[in-house]
Coordinates of C-alpha atoms in Angstrom, one line a residue:
X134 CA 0.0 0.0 0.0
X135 CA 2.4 2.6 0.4
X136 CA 4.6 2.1 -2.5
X137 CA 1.1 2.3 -4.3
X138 CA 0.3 6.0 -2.0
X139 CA 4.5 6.5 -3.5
X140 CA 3.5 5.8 -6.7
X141 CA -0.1 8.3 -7.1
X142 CA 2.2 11.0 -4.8
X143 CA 4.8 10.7 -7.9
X144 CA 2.9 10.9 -10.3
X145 CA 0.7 14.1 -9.3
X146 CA 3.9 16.1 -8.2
X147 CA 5.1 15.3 -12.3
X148 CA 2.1 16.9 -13.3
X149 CA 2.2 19.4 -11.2
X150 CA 5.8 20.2 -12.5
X151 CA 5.2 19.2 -15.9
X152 CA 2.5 22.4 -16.2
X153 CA -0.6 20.7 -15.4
X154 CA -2.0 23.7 -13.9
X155 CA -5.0 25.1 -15.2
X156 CA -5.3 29.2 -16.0
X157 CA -8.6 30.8 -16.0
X158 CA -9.2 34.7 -16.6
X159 CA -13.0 35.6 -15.6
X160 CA -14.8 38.9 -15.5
X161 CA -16.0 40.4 -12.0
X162 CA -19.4 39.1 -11.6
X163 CA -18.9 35.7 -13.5
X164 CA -19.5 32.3 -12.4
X165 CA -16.5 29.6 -12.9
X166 CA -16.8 26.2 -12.2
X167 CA -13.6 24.8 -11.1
X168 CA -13.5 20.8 -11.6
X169 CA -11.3 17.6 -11.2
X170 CA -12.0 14.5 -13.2
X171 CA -10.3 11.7 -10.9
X172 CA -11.7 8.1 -9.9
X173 CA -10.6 8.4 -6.2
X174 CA -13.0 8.1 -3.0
X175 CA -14.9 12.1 -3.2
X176 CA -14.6 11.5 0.7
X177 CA -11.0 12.2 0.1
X178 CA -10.3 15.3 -1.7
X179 CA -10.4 18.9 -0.7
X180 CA -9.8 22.1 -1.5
X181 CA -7.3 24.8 -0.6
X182 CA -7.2 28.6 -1.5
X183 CA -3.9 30.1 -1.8
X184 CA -2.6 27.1 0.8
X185 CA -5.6 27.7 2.9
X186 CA -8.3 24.6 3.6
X187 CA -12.0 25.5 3.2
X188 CA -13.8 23.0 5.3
X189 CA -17.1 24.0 2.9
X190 CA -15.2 22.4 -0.1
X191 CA -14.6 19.1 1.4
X192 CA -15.9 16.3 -0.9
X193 CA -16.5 18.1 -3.5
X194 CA -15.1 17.1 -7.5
X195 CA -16.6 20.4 -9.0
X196 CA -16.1 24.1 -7.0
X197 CA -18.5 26.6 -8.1
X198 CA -17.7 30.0 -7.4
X199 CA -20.8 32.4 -8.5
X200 CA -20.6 36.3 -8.8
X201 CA -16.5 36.3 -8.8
X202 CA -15.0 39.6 -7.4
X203 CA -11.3 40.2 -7.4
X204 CA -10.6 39.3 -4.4
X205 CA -11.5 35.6 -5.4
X206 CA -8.2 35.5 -7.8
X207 CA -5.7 32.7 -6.8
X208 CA -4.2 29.5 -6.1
X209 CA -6.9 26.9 -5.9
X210 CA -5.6 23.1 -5.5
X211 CA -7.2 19.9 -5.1
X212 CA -6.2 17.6 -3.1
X213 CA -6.6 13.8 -2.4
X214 CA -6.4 12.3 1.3
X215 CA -7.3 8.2 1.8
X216 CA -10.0 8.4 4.2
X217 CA -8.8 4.6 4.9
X218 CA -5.3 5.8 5.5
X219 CA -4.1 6.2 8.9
X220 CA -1.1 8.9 7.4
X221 CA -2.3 12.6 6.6
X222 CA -0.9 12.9 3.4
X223 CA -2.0 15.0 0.7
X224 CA -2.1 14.1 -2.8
X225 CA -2.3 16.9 -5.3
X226 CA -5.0 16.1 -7.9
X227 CA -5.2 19.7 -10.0
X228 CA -3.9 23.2 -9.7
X229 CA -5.7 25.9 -11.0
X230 CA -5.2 29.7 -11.6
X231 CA -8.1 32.2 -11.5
X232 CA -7.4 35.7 -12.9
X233 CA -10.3 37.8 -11.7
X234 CA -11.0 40.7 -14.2
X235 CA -12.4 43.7 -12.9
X236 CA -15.3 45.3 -15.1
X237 CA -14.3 48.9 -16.1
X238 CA -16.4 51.5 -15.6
X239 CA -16.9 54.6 -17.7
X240 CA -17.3 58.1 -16.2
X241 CA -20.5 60.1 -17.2

């Protein structure tokens, strides 16, 4: 079991490096859906924010963020701990990007 935990942890930090990180520019008011296709346990994964947990995206594969302001550009990672497993190790699934665009406005 753990060369097999090795293994997955091995391969997620290559894609990681390797640029598997995904870049999404949305306009300020815009939804974004921000989703993982994996065949692990849901249980397991969660969500960070700029390397900070969110307990209100635990078990989650998709993380819809609705009416997007600026200050929801980041870092967003999902992660992939074995419910099963008695060690707390993360396993990165997907890195994602968000640019948040501000709208401009025009003076009257």
């Amino acid at each position: 079991m753990e060369l097999w935990t090795t293994l997955i942890y091995g391969f997620a930090i290559l894609q990681l490096i390797s640029g598997q990180v995904d870049y999404k520019w949305i306009l300020a008011g815009d939804s974004v859906s921000l989703f993982v296709d994996t065949d692990v346990d849901i249980d397991g994964l969660l969500w960070e924010k700029n390397d900070v947990a969110n307990d209100e995206w635990v078990r989650q594969s998709t993380l819809n963020l609705t009416n997007v302001t600026v200050s929801d550009s980041g870092s967003y990672d999902c992660y992939y701990s074995n419910p099963a497993s008695s060690e707390a190790d993360l396993i990165p699934i997907k890195a994602f990007e968000l640019f948040i665009i501000g709208k401009k406005t025009t003076q009257s």
